[in-house]
mmCIF file of C-alpha atoms in Angstrom:
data_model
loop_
_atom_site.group_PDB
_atom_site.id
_atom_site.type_symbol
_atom_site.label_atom_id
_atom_site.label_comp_id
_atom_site.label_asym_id
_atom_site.label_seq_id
_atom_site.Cartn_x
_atom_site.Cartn_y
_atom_site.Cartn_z
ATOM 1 C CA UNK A 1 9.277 -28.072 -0.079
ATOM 2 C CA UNK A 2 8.607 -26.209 -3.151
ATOM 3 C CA UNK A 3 12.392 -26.676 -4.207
ATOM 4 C CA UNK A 4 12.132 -30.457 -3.516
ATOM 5 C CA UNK A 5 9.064 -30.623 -5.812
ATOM 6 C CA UNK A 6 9.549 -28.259 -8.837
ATOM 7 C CA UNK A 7 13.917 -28.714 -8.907
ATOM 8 C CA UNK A 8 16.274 -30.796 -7.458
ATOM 9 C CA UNK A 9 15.706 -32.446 -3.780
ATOM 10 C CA UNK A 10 18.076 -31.261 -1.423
ATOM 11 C CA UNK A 11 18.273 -31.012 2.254
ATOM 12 C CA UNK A 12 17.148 -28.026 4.050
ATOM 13 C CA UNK A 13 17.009 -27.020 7.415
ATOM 14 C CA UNK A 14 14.764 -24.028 7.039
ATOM 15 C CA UNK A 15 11.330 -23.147 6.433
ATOM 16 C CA UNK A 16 10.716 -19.791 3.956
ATOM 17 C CA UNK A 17 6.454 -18.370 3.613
ATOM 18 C CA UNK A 18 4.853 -15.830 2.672
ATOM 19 C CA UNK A 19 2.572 -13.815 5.051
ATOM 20 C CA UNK A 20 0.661 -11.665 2.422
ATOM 21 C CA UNK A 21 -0.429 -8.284 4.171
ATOM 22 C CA UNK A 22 -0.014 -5.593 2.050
ATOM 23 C CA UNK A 23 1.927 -2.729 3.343
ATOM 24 C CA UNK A 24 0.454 -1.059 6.589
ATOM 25 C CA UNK A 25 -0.322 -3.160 9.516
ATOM 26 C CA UNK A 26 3.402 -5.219 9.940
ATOM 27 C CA UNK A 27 3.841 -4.781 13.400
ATOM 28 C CA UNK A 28 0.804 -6.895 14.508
ATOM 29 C CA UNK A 29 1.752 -10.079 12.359
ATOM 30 C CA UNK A 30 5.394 -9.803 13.485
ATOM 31 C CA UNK A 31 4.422 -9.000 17.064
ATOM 32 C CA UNK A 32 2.045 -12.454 16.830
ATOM 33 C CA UNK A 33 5.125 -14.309 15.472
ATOM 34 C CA UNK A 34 7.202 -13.116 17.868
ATOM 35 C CA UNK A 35 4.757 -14.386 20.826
ATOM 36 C CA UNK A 36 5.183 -17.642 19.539
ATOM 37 C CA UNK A 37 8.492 -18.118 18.117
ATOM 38 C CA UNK A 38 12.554 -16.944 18.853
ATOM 39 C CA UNK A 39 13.965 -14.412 16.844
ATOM 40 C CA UNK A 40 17.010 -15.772 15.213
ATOM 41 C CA UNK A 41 18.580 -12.036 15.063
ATOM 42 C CA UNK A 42 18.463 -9.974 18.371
ATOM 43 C CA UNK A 43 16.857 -6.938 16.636
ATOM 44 C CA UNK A 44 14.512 -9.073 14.375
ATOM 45 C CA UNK A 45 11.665 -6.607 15.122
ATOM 46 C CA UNK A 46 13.198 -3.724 13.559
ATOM 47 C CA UNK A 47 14.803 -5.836 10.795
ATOM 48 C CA UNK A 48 11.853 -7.003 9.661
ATOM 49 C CA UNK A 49 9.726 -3.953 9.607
ATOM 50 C CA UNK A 50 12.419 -2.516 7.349
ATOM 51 C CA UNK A 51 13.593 -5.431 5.368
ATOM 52 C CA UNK A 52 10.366 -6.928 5.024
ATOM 53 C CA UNK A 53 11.312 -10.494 6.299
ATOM 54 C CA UNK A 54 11.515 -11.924 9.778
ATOM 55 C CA UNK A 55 14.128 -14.686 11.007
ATOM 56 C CA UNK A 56 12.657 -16.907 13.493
ATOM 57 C CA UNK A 57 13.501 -20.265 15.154
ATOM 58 C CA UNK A 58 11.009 -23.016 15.989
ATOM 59 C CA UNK A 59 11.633 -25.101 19.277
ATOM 60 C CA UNK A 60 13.672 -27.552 17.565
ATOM 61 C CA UNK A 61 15.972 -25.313 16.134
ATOM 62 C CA UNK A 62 14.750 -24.938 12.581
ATOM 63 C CA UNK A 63 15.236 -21.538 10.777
ATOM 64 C CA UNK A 64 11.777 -19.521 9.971
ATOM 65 C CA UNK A 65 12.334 -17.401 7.267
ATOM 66 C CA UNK A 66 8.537 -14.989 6.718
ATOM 67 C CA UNK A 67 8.312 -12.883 3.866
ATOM 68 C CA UNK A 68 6.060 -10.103 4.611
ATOM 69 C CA UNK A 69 4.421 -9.849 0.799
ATOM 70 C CA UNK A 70 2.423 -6.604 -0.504
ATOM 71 C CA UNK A 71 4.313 -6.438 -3.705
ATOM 72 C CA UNK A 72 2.432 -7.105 -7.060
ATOM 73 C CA UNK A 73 4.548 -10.379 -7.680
ATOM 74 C CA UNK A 74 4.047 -11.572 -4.078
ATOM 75 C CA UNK A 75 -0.107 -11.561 -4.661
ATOM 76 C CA UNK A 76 0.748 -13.440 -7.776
ATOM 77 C CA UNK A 77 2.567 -15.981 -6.553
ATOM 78 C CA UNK A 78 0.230 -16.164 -3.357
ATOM 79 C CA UNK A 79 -2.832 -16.305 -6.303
ATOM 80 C CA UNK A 80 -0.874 -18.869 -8.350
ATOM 81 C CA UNK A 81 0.268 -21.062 -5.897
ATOM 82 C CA UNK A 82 -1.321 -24.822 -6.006
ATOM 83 C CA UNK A 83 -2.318 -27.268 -3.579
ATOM 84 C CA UNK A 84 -0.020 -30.555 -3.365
ATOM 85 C CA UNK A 85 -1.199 -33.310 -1.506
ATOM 86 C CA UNK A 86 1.616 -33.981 1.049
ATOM 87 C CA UNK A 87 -0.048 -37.022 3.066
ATOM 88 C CA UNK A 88 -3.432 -38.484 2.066
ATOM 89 C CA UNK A 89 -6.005 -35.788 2.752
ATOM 90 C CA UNK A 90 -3.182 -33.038 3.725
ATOM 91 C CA UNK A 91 -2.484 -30.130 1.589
ATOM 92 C CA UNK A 92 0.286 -27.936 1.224
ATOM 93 C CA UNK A 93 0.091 -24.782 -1.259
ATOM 94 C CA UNK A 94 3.348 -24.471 -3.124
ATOM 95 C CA UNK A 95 4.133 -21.637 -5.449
ATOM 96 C CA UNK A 96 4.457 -22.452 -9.261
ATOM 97 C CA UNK A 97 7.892 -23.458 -10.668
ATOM 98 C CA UNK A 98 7.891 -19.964 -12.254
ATOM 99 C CA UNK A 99 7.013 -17.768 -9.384
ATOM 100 C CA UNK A 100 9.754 -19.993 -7.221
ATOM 101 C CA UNK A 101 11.711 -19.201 -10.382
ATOM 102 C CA UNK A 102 11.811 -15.325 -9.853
ATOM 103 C CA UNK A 103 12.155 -15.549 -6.032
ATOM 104 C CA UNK A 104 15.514 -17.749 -6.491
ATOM 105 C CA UNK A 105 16.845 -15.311 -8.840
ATOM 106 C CA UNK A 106 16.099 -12.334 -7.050
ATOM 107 C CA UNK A 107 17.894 -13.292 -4.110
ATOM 108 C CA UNK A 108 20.979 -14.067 -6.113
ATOM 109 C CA UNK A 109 22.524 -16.446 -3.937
ATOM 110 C CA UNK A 110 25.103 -19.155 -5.107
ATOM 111 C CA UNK A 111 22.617 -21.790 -3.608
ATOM 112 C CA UNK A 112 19.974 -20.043 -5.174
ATOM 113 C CA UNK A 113 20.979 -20.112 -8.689
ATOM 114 C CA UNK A 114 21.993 -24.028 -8.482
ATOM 115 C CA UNK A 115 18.197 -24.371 -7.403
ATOM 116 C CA UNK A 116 17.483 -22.399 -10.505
ATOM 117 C CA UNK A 117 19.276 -24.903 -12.524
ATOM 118 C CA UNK A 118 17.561 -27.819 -10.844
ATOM 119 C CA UNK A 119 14.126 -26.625 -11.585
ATOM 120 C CA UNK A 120 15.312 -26.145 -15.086
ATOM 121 C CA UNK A 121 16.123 -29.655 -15.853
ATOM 122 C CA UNK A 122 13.525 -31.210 -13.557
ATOM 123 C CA UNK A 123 10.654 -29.110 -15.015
ATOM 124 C CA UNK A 124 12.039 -29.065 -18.863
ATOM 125 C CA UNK A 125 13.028 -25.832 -20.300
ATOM 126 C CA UNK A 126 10.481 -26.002 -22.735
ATOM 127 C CA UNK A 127 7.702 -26.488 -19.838
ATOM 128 C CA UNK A 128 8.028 -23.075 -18.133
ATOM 129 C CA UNK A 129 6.667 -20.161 -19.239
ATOM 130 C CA UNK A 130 9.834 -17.711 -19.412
ATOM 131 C CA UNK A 131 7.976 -14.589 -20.606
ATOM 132 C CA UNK A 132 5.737 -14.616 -17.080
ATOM 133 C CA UNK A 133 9.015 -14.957 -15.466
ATOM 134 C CA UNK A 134 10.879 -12.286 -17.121
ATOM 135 C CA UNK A 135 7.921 -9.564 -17.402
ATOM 136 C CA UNK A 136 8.020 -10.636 -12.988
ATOM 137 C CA UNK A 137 11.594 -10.511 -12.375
ATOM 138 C CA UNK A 138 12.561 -7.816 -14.437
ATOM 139 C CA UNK A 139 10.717 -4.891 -12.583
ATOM 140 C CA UNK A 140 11.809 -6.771 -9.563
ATOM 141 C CA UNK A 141 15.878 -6.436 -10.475
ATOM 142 C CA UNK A 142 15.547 -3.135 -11.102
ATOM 143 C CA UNK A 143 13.805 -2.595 -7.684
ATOM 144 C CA UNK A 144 16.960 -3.717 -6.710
ATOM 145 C CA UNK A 145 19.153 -2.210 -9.053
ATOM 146 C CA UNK A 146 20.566 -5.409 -10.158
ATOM 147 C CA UNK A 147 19.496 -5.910 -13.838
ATOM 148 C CA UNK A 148 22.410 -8.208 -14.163
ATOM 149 C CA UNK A 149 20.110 -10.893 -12.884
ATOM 150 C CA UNK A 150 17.756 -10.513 -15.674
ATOM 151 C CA UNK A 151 20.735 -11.669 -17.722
ATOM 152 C CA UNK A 152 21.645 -14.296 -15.785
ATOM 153 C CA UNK A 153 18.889 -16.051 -15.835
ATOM 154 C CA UNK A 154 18.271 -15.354 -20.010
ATOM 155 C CA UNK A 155 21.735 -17.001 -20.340
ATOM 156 C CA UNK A 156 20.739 -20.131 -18.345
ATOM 157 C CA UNK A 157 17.508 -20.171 -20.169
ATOM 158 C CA UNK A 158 19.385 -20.177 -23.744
ATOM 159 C CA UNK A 159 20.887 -23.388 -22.370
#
């Protein structure tokens, strides 16, 4: 949803949260999950105690993606996020353009990056506020030792 709000609308199959725990304490938020929902991986347990993310499947088929957060972004975003009224009375809390920003880039998918673009030009270059999203991504790149996405994203920025 926060994709079709902040970029360009697309169709998605998939659902991706944020479950923000901290670090400690994984197993009984992934064991609860697990009660209720099918792993889309057969070791999706162990995956996402060490990755950090856990790939589920509801009843009709639609992919669960749960970010286990405790990093100092993830409160951010969680803290930032903002309620959008989905049905009359019903509220969803979406993160910001710029925190759905730095998660795109981070993963540093093809699909991802086009998303980047879309929030770009939907939201107005001039309407985001890069140096949150740089001073948030860059420690995060070089988590992952991939400071080539900080310059990625500066190029389509310059734009």
């Amino acid at each position: 949803m926060a994709v079709q709000h902040w970029g360009e609308p697309r169709f998605t199959k998939d659902v991706d949260l944020t479950v923000l725990r901290g670090f400690g304490g994984e197993e009984v938020i992934v064991d609860g999950l697990l009660k209720h929902f099918e792993p889309r991986i057969p070791d999706a347990r162990e995956f996402s105690l060490q990755r950090r993310v856990l790939l589920l499947r509801d009843p009709e088929g639609i992919g669960i993606d749960v970010a286990l957060g405790a990093l100092p972004f993830e409160e951010a975003a969680v803290r930032r996020a903002i309620n959008i009224e989905v049905y009359p009375d019903m509220y969803l809390r979406l993160c910001t353009a710029e925190d759905l920003i730095v998660m795109k880039a981070f993963a540093d998918r093809p699909l991802d990056w086009n998303d980047v673009k879309g929030i770009i030009i939907r939201q107005g270059n001039e309407n985001l506020d890069w140096l949150y999203i740089f001073q948030h991504l860059t420690p995060l790149a070089e988590l992952k030792e991939q400071p080539e996405i900080v310059m990625k994203l500066r190029t389509m920025a310059e734009q």
